[in-house]
PDB file of C-alpha atoms and ligand atoms in Angstrom:
ATOM      1  CA  MET C   1     -22.850 -28.543 -12.408  1.00  0.00           C
ATOM      2  CA  TRP C   2     -21.356 -25.561 -11.395  1.00  0.00           C
ATOM      3  CA  GLU C   3     -17.505 -25.402 -10.505  1.00  0.00           C
ATOM      4  CA  ALA C   4     -16.206 -23.047  -7.787  1.00  0.00           C
ATOM      5  CA  ARG C   5     -12.511 -22.591  -8.392  1.00  0.00           C
ATOM      6  CA  PRO C   6     -10.264 -20.274  -7.463  1.00  0.00           C
ATOM      7  CA  PRO C   7      -9.737 -16.971 -10.040  1.00  0.00           C
ATOM      8  CA  THR C   8      -6.499 -16.788 -11.533  1.00  0.00           C
ATOM      9  CA  TYR C   9      -4.782 -13.382 -12.352  1.00  0.00           C
ATOM     10  CA  GLU C  10      -5.046 -14.287 -15.979  1.00  0.00           C
ATOM     11  CA  ASP C  11      -9.160 -14.536 -15.333  1.00  0.00           C
ATOM     12  CA  HIS C  12      -8.731 -10.886 -14.749  1.00  0.00           C
ATOM     13  CA  MET C  13      -6.938 -10.052 -17.360  1.00  0.00           C
ATOM     14  CA  GLN C  14      -8.060 -11.955 -20.504  1.00  0.00           C
ATOM     15  CA  LYS C  15     -11.946 -10.573 -20.054  1.00  0.00           C
ATOM     16  CA  PRO C  16     -13.469  -7.830 -19.008  1.00  0.00           C
ATOM     17  CA  LEU C  17     -15.016  -7.630 -15.242  1.00  0.00           C
ATOM     18  CA  ILE C  18     -18.453  -6.998 -14.719  1.00  0.00           C
ATOM     19  CA  ILE C  19     -18.488  -7.046 -11.203  1.00  0.00           C
ATOM     20  CA  ALA C  20     -22.430  -6.267  -9.506  1.00  0.00           C
ATOM     21  CA  ASN C  21     -22.168  -4.383  -6.177  1.00  0.00           C
ATOM     22  CA  TRP C  22     -25.851  -5.207  -5.411  1.00  0.00           C
ATOM     23  CA  LYS C  23     -25.690  -3.094  -1.837  1.00  0.00           C
ATOM     24  CA  CYS C  24     -28.040  -3.567   0.482  1.00  0.00           C
ATOM     25  CA  ASN C  25     -30.759  -5.223  -2.115  1.00  0.00           C
ATOM     26  CA  PRO C  26     -32.823  -6.878  -2.732  1.00  0.00           C
ATOM     27  CA  SER C  27     -34.477  -7.113   0.726  1.00  0.00           C
ATOM     28  CA  THR C  28     -35.860 -10.989   0.206  1.00  0.00           C
ATOM     29  CA  ARG C  29     -34.163 -14.002  -0.579  1.00  0.00           C
ATOM     30  CA  GLU C  30     -36.752 -14.721  -3.054  1.00  0.00           C
ATOM     31  CA  GLN C  31     -35.909 -11.629  -4.827  1.00  0.00           C
ATOM     32  CA  ALA C  32     -32.369 -12.301  -4.617  1.00  0.00           C
ATOM     33  CA  GLU C  33     -32.918 -16.005  -6.400  1.00  0.00           C
ATOM     34  CA  HIS C  34     -35.118 -14.738  -8.743  1.00  0.00           C
ATOM     35  CA  LEU C  35     -32.326 -11.427 -10.055  1.00  0.00           C
ATOM     36  CA  PHE C  36     -29.334 -13.608  -9.998  1.00  0.00           C
ATOM     37  CA  GLY C  37     -30.951 -16.651 -11.709  1.00  0.00           C
ATOM     38  CA  THR C  38     -32.091 -14.328 -14.284  1.00  0.00           C
ATOM     39  CA  ILE C  39     -28.482 -13.143 -14.798  1.00  0.00           C
ATOM     40  CA  LYS C  40     -27.363 -16.565 -14.763  1.00  0.00           C
ATOM     41  CA  ARG C  41     -29.657 -17.860 -17.249  1.00  0.00           C
ATOM     42  CA  GLU C  42     -29.392 -14.906 -19.534  1.00  0.00           C
ATOM     43  CA  THR C  43     -25.778 -14.479 -19.805  1.00  0.00           C
ATOM     44  CA  LYS C  44     -24.566 -17.902 -19.752  1.00  0.00           C
ATOM     45  CA  ASN C  45     -23.686 -18.085 -23.770  1.00  0.00           C
ATOM     46  CA  ILE C  46     -21.981 -14.624 -23.277  1.00  0.00           C
ATOM     47  CA  ASN C  47     -18.075 -15.891 -22.815  1.00  0.00           C
ATOM     48  CA  GLY C  48     -15.996 -12.366 -23.473  1.00  0.00           C
ATOM     49  CA  VAL C  49     -16.792 -11.152 -20.039  1.00  0.00           C
ATOM     50  CA  LYS C  50     -16.414 -12.493 -16.669  1.00  0.00           C
ATOM     51  CA  ILE C  51     -19.217 -11.484 -14.292  1.00  0.00           C
ATOM     52  CA  VAL C  52     -19.310 -11.246 -10.541  1.00  0.00           C
ATOM     53  CA  ILE C  53     -22.269 -10.938  -8.304  1.00  0.00           C
ATOM     54  CA  CYS C  54     -22.316  -9.310  -4.930  1.00  0.00           C
ATOM     55  CA  PRO C  55     -25.041  -9.515  -3.213  1.00  0.00           C
ATOM     56  CA  PRO C  56     -25.152  -8.995   0.714  1.00  0.00           C
ATOM     57  CA  PHE C  57     -24.088 -11.750   3.082  1.00  0.00           C
ATOM     58  CA  VAL C  58     -27.235 -13.143   3.744  1.00  0.00           C
ATOM     59  CA  TRP C  59     -28.031 -14.308   0.078  1.00  0.00           C
ATOM     60  CA  LEU C  60     -24.694 -15.877  -0.595  1.00  0.00           C
ATOM     61  CA  PRO C  61     -25.040 -19.136   0.822  1.00  0.00           C
ATOM     62  CA  SER C  62     -28.426 -19.110  -1.192  1.00  0.00           C
ATOM     63  CA  LEU C  63     -26.545 -18.378  -4.494  1.00  0.00           C
ATOM     64  CA  ASN C  64     -24.654 -20.649  -6.826  1.00  0.00           C
ATOM     65  CA  GLY C  65     -23.797 -21.093 -10.666  1.00  0.00           C
ATOM     66  CA  LEU C  66     -21.961 -17.361 -11.328  1.00  0.00           C
ATOM     67  CA  SER C  67     -18.648 -16.169  -9.667  1.00  0.00           C
ATOM     68  CA  LEU C  68     -19.491 -14.429  -5.864  1.00  0.00           C
ATOM     69  CA  GLY C  69     -18.062 -11.634  -3.939  1.00  0.00           C
ATOM     70  CA  ALA C  70     -18.854 -10.500  -0.388  1.00  0.00           C
ATOM     71  CA  GLN C  71     -19.398  -6.440   0.213  1.00  0.00           C
ATOM     72  CA  ASP C  72     -16.937  -6.445   3.334  1.00  0.00           C
ATOM     73  CA  CYS C  73     -15.425  -8.725   5.261  1.00  0.00           C
ATOM     74  CA  PHE C  74     -13.511  -8.259   8.915  1.00  0.00           C
ATOM     75  CA  TRP C  75      -9.935  -8.324   9.461  1.00  0.00           C
ATOM     76  CA  GLU C  76      -9.825 -11.257  12.305  1.00  0.00           C
ATOM     77  CA  LYS C  77     -10.672 -14.727  11.470  1.00  0.00           C
ATOM     78  CA  ASP C  78     -12.862 -15.289  14.203  1.00  0.00           C
ATOM     79  CA  GLY C  79     -13.472 -14.204  18.009  1.00  0.00           C
ATOM     80  CA  ALA C  80     -15.345 -11.813  20.160  1.00  0.00           C
ATOM     81  CA  TYR C  81     -16.438  -9.133  17.451  1.00  0.00           C
ATOM     82  CA  THR C  82     -20.464  -8.838  17.251  1.00  0.00           C
ATOM     83  CA  GLY C  83     -21.804  -8.429  13.757  1.00  0.00           C
ATOM     84  CA  GLU C  84     -18.388  -8.942  11.910  1.00  0.00           C
ATOM     85  CA  VAL C  85     -17.945 -11.271   9.234  1.00  0.00           C
ATOM     86  CA  SER C  86     -14.403 -12.990   8.611  1.00  0.00           C
ATOM     87  CA  PRO C  87     -12.637 -13.879   5.172  1.00  0.00           C
ATOM     88  CA  LYS C  88     -12.074 -16.891   6.384  1.00  0.00           C
ATOM     89  CA  MET C  89     -15.903 -17.661   6.766  1.00  0.00           C
ATOM     90  CA  LEU C  90     -16.468 -16.245   3.231  1.00  0.00           C
ATOM     91  CA  LYS C  91     -14.294 -18.666   1.947  1.00  0.00           C
ATOM     92  CA  ASP C  92     -15.637 -21.276   3.769  1.00  0.00           C
ATOM     93  CA  LEU C  93     -18.559 -21.175   1.913  1.00  0.00           C
ATOM     94  CA  GLY C  94     -16.402 -23.136  -0.804  1.00  0.00           C
ATOM     95  CA  TRP C  95     -18.040 -20.438  -3.456  1.00  0.00           C
ATOM     96  CA  CYS C  96     -17.341 -16.812  -2.531  1.00  0.00           C
ATOM     97  CA  ASP C  97     -13.572 -15.670  -3.938  1.00  0.00           C
ATOM     98  CA  TYR C  98     -14.355 -11.963  -3.772  1.00  0.00           C
ATOM     99  CA  VAL C  99     -14.817  -8.784  -1.605  1.00  0.00           C
ATOM    100  CA  ILE C 100     -15.686  -5.463  -2.181  1.00  0.00           C
ATOM    101  CA  LEU C 101     -13.441  -3.600   0.425  1.00  0.00           C
ATOM    102  CA  GLY C 102     -13.412   0.119   1.002  1.00  0.00           C
ATOM    103  CA  HIS C 103     -16.078   1.252  -0.831  1.00  0.00           C
ATOM    104  CA  SER C 104     -16.972   4.900   0.124  1.00  0.00           C
ATOM    105  CA  GLU C 105     -20.325   4.344   1.729  1.00  0.00           C
ATOM    106  CA  ARG C 106     -18.535   2.458   4.447  1.00  0.00           C
ATOM    107  CA  ARG C 107     -16.592   5.507   4.962  1.00  0.00           C
ATOM    108  CA  LYS C 108     -19.732   7.756   4.935  1.00  0.00           C
ATOM    109  CA  TYR C 109     -22.168   6.077   6.756  1.00  0.00           C
ATOM    110  CA  LEU C 110     -19.983   3.471   9.253  1.00  0.00           C
ATOM    111  CA  LYS C 111     -16.719   5.641   9.081  1.00  0.00           C
ATOM    112  CA  GLU C 112     -14.473   3.022   7.957  1.00  0.00           C
ATOM    113  CA  THR C 113     -11.042   4.272   7.791  1.00  0.00           C
ATOM    114  CA  ASP C 114      -7.900   3.560   5.615  1.00  0.00           C
ATOM    115  CA  GLU C 115      -6.385   1.529   7.898  1.00  0.00           C
ATOM    116  CA  MET C 116      -9.210  -0.541   8.579  1.00  0.00           C
ATOM    117  CA  ILE C 117      -9.538  -0.939   4.912  1.00  0.00           C
ATOM    118  CA  ASN C 118      -5.365  -1.572   5.098  1.00  0.00           C
ATOM    119  CA  LYS C 119      -5.923  -4.463   7.993  1.00  0.00           C
ATOM    120  CA  LYS C 120      -9.040  -5.801   5.777  1.00  0.00           C
ATOM    121  CA  ILE C 121      -7.309  -6.604   2.199  1.00  0.00           C
ATOM    122  CA  LYS C 122      -4.125  -8.174   4.419  1.00  0.00           C
ATOM    123  CA  ALA C 123      -6.924 -10.348   6.034  1.00  0.00           C
ATOM    124  CA  ALA C 124      -8.769 -11.225   2.552  1.00  0.00           C
ATOM    125  CA  LEU C 125      -5.267 -11.926   0.798  1.00  0.00           C
ATOM    126  CA  LYS C 126      -4.989 -14.388   3.540  1.00  0.00           C
ATOM    127  CA  SER C 127      -7.880 -16.064   3.002  1.00  0.00           C
ATOM    128  CA  ASP C 128      -7.441 -16.362  -0.646  1.00  0.00           C
ATOM    129  CA  LEU C 129     -10.467 -13.812  -1.649  1.00  0.00           C
ATOM    130  CA  THR C 130      -9.267 -11.450  -4.499  1.00  0.00           C
ATOM    131  CA  PRO C 131      -9.350  -8.319  -3.004  1.00  0.00           C
ATOM    132  CA  ILE C 132     -11.802  -5.402  -4.941  1.00  0.00           C
ATOM    133  CA  LEU C 133     -10.311  -2.059  -3.483  1.00  0.00           C
ATOM    134  CA  CYS C 134     -12.869   1.013  -4.121  1.00  0.00           C
ATOM    135  CA  ILE C 135     -10.424   4.256  -4.014  1.00  0.00           C
ATOM    136  CA  GLU C 136     -11.727   7.957  -5.117  1.00  0.00           C
ATOM    137  CA  ASN C 137      -7.941   9.248  -5.115  1.00  0.00           C
ATOM    138  CA  ILE C 138      -4.247   8.345  -5.003  1.00  0.00           C
ATOM    139  CA  SER C 139      -4.174   9.304  -1.201  1.00  0.00           C
ATOM    140  CA  GLN C 140      -6.397   6.251  -0.437  1.00  0.00           C
ATOM    141  CA  LEU C 141      -4.345   3.779  -2.373  1.00  0.00           C
ATOM    142  CA  LYS C 142      -1.476   4.697  -0.804  1.00  0.00           C
ATOM    143  CA  LYS C 143      -2.755   4.454   2.616  1.00  0.00           C
ATOM    144  CA  ARG C 144      -5.038   1.114   1.797  1.00  0.00           C
ATOM    145  CA  THR C 145      -2.037  -0.922   0.289  1.00  0.00           C
ATOM    146  CA  LYS C 146       0.318   0.213   2.769  1.00  0.00           C
ATOM    147  CA  ASP C 147       3.102  -2.625   3.280  1.00  0.00           C
ATOM    148  CA  LEU C 148       1.874  -4.667   0.692  1.00  0.00           C
ATOM    149  CA  LEU C 149       4.642  -6.879  -0.793  1.00  0.00           C
ATOM    150  CA  ARG C 150       4.424  -6.569  -4.891  1.00  0.00           C
ATOM    151  CA  LYS C 151       3.357 -10.370  -5.001  1.00  0.00           C
ATOM    152  CA  GLU C 152       0.311  -8.986  -2.950  1.00  0.00           C
ATOM    153  CA  GLN C 153      -0.475  -5.892  -4.774  1.00  0.00           C
ATOM    154  CA  LYS C 154      -0.563  -8.232  -7.774  1.00  0.00           C
ATOM    155  CA  LYS C 155      -3.764 -10.210  -6.558  1.00  0.00           C
ATOM    156  CA  LEU C 156      -5.882  -6.618  -6.086  1.00  0.00           C
ATOM    157  CA  ILE C 157      -8.690  -5.574  -8.234  1.00  0.00           C
ATOM    158  CA  ILE C 158      -8.451  -1.634  -8.326  1.00  0.00           C
ATOM    159  CA  ALA C 159     -12.095   0.073  -8.581  1.00  0.00           C
ATOM    160  CA  TYR C 160     -11.596   3.734  -9.101  1.00  0.00           C
ATOM    161  CA  GLU C 161     -14.943   4.896  -8.636  1.00  0.00           C
ATOM    162  CA  PRO C 162     -14.878   8.779  -7.793  1.00  0.00           C
ATOM    163  CA  VAL C 163     -17.722   9.411  -5.253  1.00  0.00           C
ATOM    164  CA  PHE C 164     -19.336  11.915  -6.950  1.00  0.00           C
ATOM    165  CA  ALA C 165     -20.730   9.592  -9.585  1.00  0.00           C
ATOM    166  CA  ILE C 166     -22.030   6.885  -7.290  1.00  0.00           C
ATOM    167  CA  GLY C 167     -25.359   6.516  -7.644  1.00  0.00           C
ATOM    168  CA  THR C 168     -25.866   9.943  -9.046  1.00  0.00           C
ATOM    169  CA  GLY C 169     -26.922   9.556 -12.576  1.00  0.00           C
ATOM    170  CA  LYS C 170     -23.473  11.567 -13.469  1.00  0.00           C
ATOM    171  CA  PRO C 171     -20.564   9.764 -14.440  1.00  0.00           C
ATOM    172  CA  CYS C 172     -17.072  10.559 -14.870  1.00  0.00           C
ATOM    173  CA  THR C 173     -16.024  11.151 -18.464  1.00  0.00           C
ATOM    174  CA  PRO C 174     -14.325   8.489 -19.651  1.00  0.00           C
ATOM    175  CA  GLU C 175     -10.976  11.077 -20.594  1.00  0.00           C
ATOM    176  CA  LYS C 176     -11.005  12.041 -16.677  1.00  0.00           C
ATOM    177  CA  ALA C 177     -11.237   8.239 -15.080  1.00  0.00           C
ATOM    178  CA  LYS C 178      -8.218   7.510 -17.889  1.00  0.00           C
ATOM    179  CA  GLU C 179      -6.582  10.257 -16.396  1.00  0.00           C
ATOM    180  CA  MET C 180      -6.532   8.844 -13.036  1.00  0.00           C
ATOM    181  CA  LYS C 181      -5.950   4.986 -14.362  1.00  0.00           C
ATOM    182  CA  THR C 182      -2.737   6.620 -15.893  1.00  0.00           C
ATOM    183  CA  ALA C 183      -2.165   8.096 -11.895  1.00  0.00           C
ATOM    184  CA  ILE C 184      -2.818   4.618 -10.245  1.00  0.00           C
ATOM    185  CA  LYS C 185      -0.406   2.964 -12.847  1.00  0.00           C
ATOM    186  CA  LYS C 186       2.644   5.145 -11.215  1.00  0.00           C
ATOM    187  CA  ILE C 187       2.015   4.158  -7.888  1.00  0.00           C
ATOM    188  CA  ILE C 188       1.000   0.404  -8.251  1.00  0.00           C
ATOM    189  CA  ASP C 189       2.240  -2.657 -10.077  1.00  0.00           C
ATOM    190  CA  LYS C 190       1.287  -1.661 -13.493  1.00  0.00           C
ATOM    191  CA  ASP C 191      -0.317  -5.030 -14.353  1.00  0.00           C
ATOM    192  CA  ILE C 192      -2.959  -4.791 -11.635  1.00  0.00           C
ATOM    193  CA  PRO C 193      -6.760  -4.646 -13.041  1.00  0.00           C
ATOM    194  CA  ILE C 194      -7.999  -1.466 -12.798  1.00  0.00           C
ATOM    195  CA  ILE C 195     -11.663  -1.082 -13.035  1.00  0.00           C
ATOM    196  CA  TYR C 196     -14.016   1.897 -13.071  1.00  0.00           C
ATOM    197  CA  GLY C 197     -17.273   2.138 -11.131  1.00  0.00           C
ATOM    198  CA  GLY C 198     -19.972   4.939 -10.987  1.00  0.00           C
ATOM    199  CA  SER C 199     -23.105   5.465 -12.787  1.00  0.00           C
ATOM    200  CA  VAL C 200     -22.015   2.901 -15.478  1.00  0.00           C
ATOM    201  CA  ASN C 201     -25.209   1.666 -17.601  1.00  0.00           C
ATOM    202  CA  SER C 202     -25.323  -0.321 -20.638  1.00  0.00           C
ATOM    203  CA  GLN C 203     -25.233   2.810 -22.964  1.00  0.00           C
ATOM    204  CA  ASN C 204     -22.035   4.122 -21.205  1.00  0.00           C
ATOM    205  CA  ALA C 205     -20.267   0.929 -20.593  1.00  0.00           C
ATOM    206  CA  THR C 206     -18.248   0.140 -23.460  1.00  0.00           C
ATOM    207  CA  ASP C 207     -16.137   3.865 -23.253  1.00  0.00           C
ATOM    208  CA  TYR C 208     -14.471   2.719 -20.380  1.00  0.00           C
ATOM    209  CA  ILE C 209     -13.035  -0.040 -21.349  1.00  0.00           C
ATOM    210  CA  LYS C 210     -12.581   0.815 -25.047  1.00  0.00           C
ATOM    211  CA  MET C 211     -11.688   4.458 -24.653  1.00  0.00           C
ATOM    212  CA  ALA C 212     -10.138   4.631 -21.129  1.00  0.00           C
ATOM    213  CA  GLY C 213      -8.426   1.084 -20.891  1.00  0.00           C
ATOM    214  CA  PHE C 214     -10.499  -0.309 -17.897  1.00  0.00           C
ATOM    215  CA  GLN C 215     -10.114  -3.966 -17.295  1.00  0.00           C
ATOM    216  CA  GLY C 216     -13.698  -3.947 -16.523  1.00  0.00           C
ATOM    217  CA  LEU C 217     -16.574  -2.336 -14.386  1.00  0.00           C
ATOM    218  CA  LEU C 218     -18.280  -1.723 -11.010  1.00  0.00           C
ATOM    219  CA  VAL C 219     -21.793  -1.708 -11.486  1.00  0.00           C
ATOM    220  CA  GLY C 220     -24.383  -0.515  -8.902  1.00  0.00           C
ATOM    221  CA  GLY C 221     -27.621   0.673  -9.501  1.00  0.00           C
ATOM    222  CA  ALA C 222     -27.560  -1.071 -13.340  1.00  0.00           C
ATOM    223  CA  SER C 223     -27.000  -4.381 -11.475  1.00  0.00           C
ATOM    224  CA  LEU C 224     -30.287  -4.515  -9.845  1.00  0.00           C
ATOM    225  CA  ASP C 225     -32.371  -4.036 -13.183  1.00  0.00           C
ATOM    226  CA  SER C 226     -31.472  -7.430 -15.108  1.00  0.00           C
ATOM    227  CA  GLU C 227     -32.613  -6.545 -18.482  1.00  0.00           C
ATOM    228  CA  GLU C 228     -30.339  -3.334 -18.164  1.00  0.00           C
ATOM    229  CA  PHE C 229     -27.587  -5.749 -16.293  1.00  0.00           C
ATOM    230  CA  ILE C 230     -27.804  -8.491 -19.188  1.00  0.00           C
ATOM    231  CA  LYS C 231     -27.996  -5.850 -21.943  1.00  0.00           C
ATOM    232  CA  LEU C 232     -24.654  -3.983 -20.168  1.00  0.00           C
ATOM    233  CA  ALA C 233     -22.377  -7.179 -20.499  1.00  0.00           C
ATOM    234  CA  LYS C 234     -23.579  -8.302 -23.839  1.00  0.00           C
ATOM    235  CA  ASN C 235     -22.624  -4.574 -24.949  1.00  0.00           C
ATOM    236  CA  VAL C 236     -19.190  -4.900 -23.284  1.00  0.00           C
ATOM    237  CA  ALA C 237     -18.532  -8.311 -24.663  1.00  0.00           C
ATOM    238  CA  ARG C 238     -19.526  -7.420 -28.489  1.00  0.00           C
ATOM    239  CA  ALA C 239     -17.662  -4.169 -27.910  1.00  0.00           C
ATOM    240  CA  CYS C 240     -14.618  -5.963 -26.464  1.00  0.00           C
ATOM    241  CA  PRO C 241     -13.249  -9.056 -28.017  1.00  0.00           C
ATOM    242  CA  VAL C 242     -11.394 -11.380 -25.736  1.00  0.00           C
ATOM    243  CA  VAL C 243      -8.416 -11.530 -28.220  1.00  0.00           C
ATOM    244  CA  GLU C 244      -8.379  -7.818 -28.078  1.00  0.00           C
ATOM    245  CA  LEU C 245      -8.296  -6.786 -24.881  1.00  0.00           C
ATOM    246  CA  ARG C 246      -4.254  -7.178 -23.657  1.00  0.00           C
ATOM    247  CA  SER C 247      -3.869  -5.122 -26.801  1.00  0.00           C
ATOM    248  CA  LEU C 248      -6.495  -2.731 -25.828  1.00  0.00           C
ATOM    249  CA  ARG C 249      -4.713  -2.468 -22.505  1.00  0.00           C
ATOM    250  CA  ASP C 250      -1.308  -2.135 -23.653  1.00  0.00           C
ATOM    251  CA  CYS C 251      -2.170   0.777 -26.013  1.00  0.00           C
ATOM    252  CA  VAL C 252      -4.922   2.246 -23.823  1.00  0.00           C
ATOM    253  CA  GLN C 253      -2.398   3.425 -20.884  1.00  0.00           C
TER     254      GLN C 253
HETATM  255  C1  PEP N 301     -21.305   1.635  -6.465  1.00  0.00           C
HETATM  256  O1  PEP N 301     -21.735   1.510  -5.768  1.00  0.00           O
HETATM  257  O2  PEP N 301     -20.108   0.739  -6.635  1.00  0.00           O
HETATM  258  C2  PEP N 301     -21.459   2.158  -7.609  1.00  0.00           C
HETATM  259  C3  PEP N 301     -20.416   2.124  -8.464  1.00  0.00           C
HETATM  260  O3  PEP N 301     -23.084   2.712  -7.973  1.00  0.00           O
HETATM  261  P1  PEP N 301     -23.435   3.059  -8.867  1.00  0.00           P
HETATM  262  O4  PEP N 301     -23.292   1.853 -10.252  1.00  0.00           O
HETATM  263  O5  PEP N 301     -25.044   3.039  -8.907  1.00  0.00           O
HETATM  264  O6  PEP N 301     -22.822   4.458  -9.647  1.00  0.00           O
END
C-alpha cells in the first residue's frame, strides 16, 4: 500500500529528481490513469531516482502511488476567486506534495506576473507544498523569491527552464545550463536543489546531471510517452548512482 509522506530536503538531495509536467494532457481520465499506471509499474524497481508526476488538477484525485504535484495554485486559501485552486485544497487531497509555479507558459498565455508568483510561493509554503519554481533568468529569480527567509528558500526546488528550449526540441547545452546554475547559486541558498528543463529526452537527460551537476530534470513532452519517460528514468538511475550524487554536486559547481 502506497503511503504518502511529505518530502524531505534529503529526498531532493539524495536522488536525481525526475519531475513530469503533463501540462494540459492527457484529455481523458482513462488515458491519464493508463499513463500513470504504466509509469508506476515500470519504475517501481528503479531506486536511484525520485519521480514526481504533475498532472492537470482534475486527474490528481484519480492517481496514487507515485509522488504527485500540481501545475499551479492560487495565493489565497479560499474565498471568492472563481476558477482558482488553493494550496490548502491541494494539500488536503493527502497525496499532493509539490506544485509547479511560474512556468513560462502561464506568463505567455495567462499574463502571470512575478508578483503573483511570489505570492503563490509564499502561500504554497504555508500549506507545506514544495514549490518547483520555474525561472528563465536571474531577474525572475530575484523578483519571485523576494522577501523569502533563508529557511523558506531551502524548501524550494528551482527549475531553470530557458524559454527557447521549452517544447522546441532544441535543448540548452549542458555547458550553458551549467553557467546559469552557477549564477543561480550566487543569488540563492547554495544548497537548494536546482533542476533543468527544456527538451529533455532519454538521450540527453544524463548530461544535465553528470556534466552540468543539476539535481534533476523537469520533463514536459517526453513525460507523455511512457516508454520514453521510463527509459529516461532508467538512464538517469544507471548513470548517476545515488551514492555519487552528493559528491557530484560538490564537485560540479
Ligand atoms: C516544460 O514545459 O516544463 C518542459 C520542460 O517542456 P519540454 O520538456 O517539452 O521542453
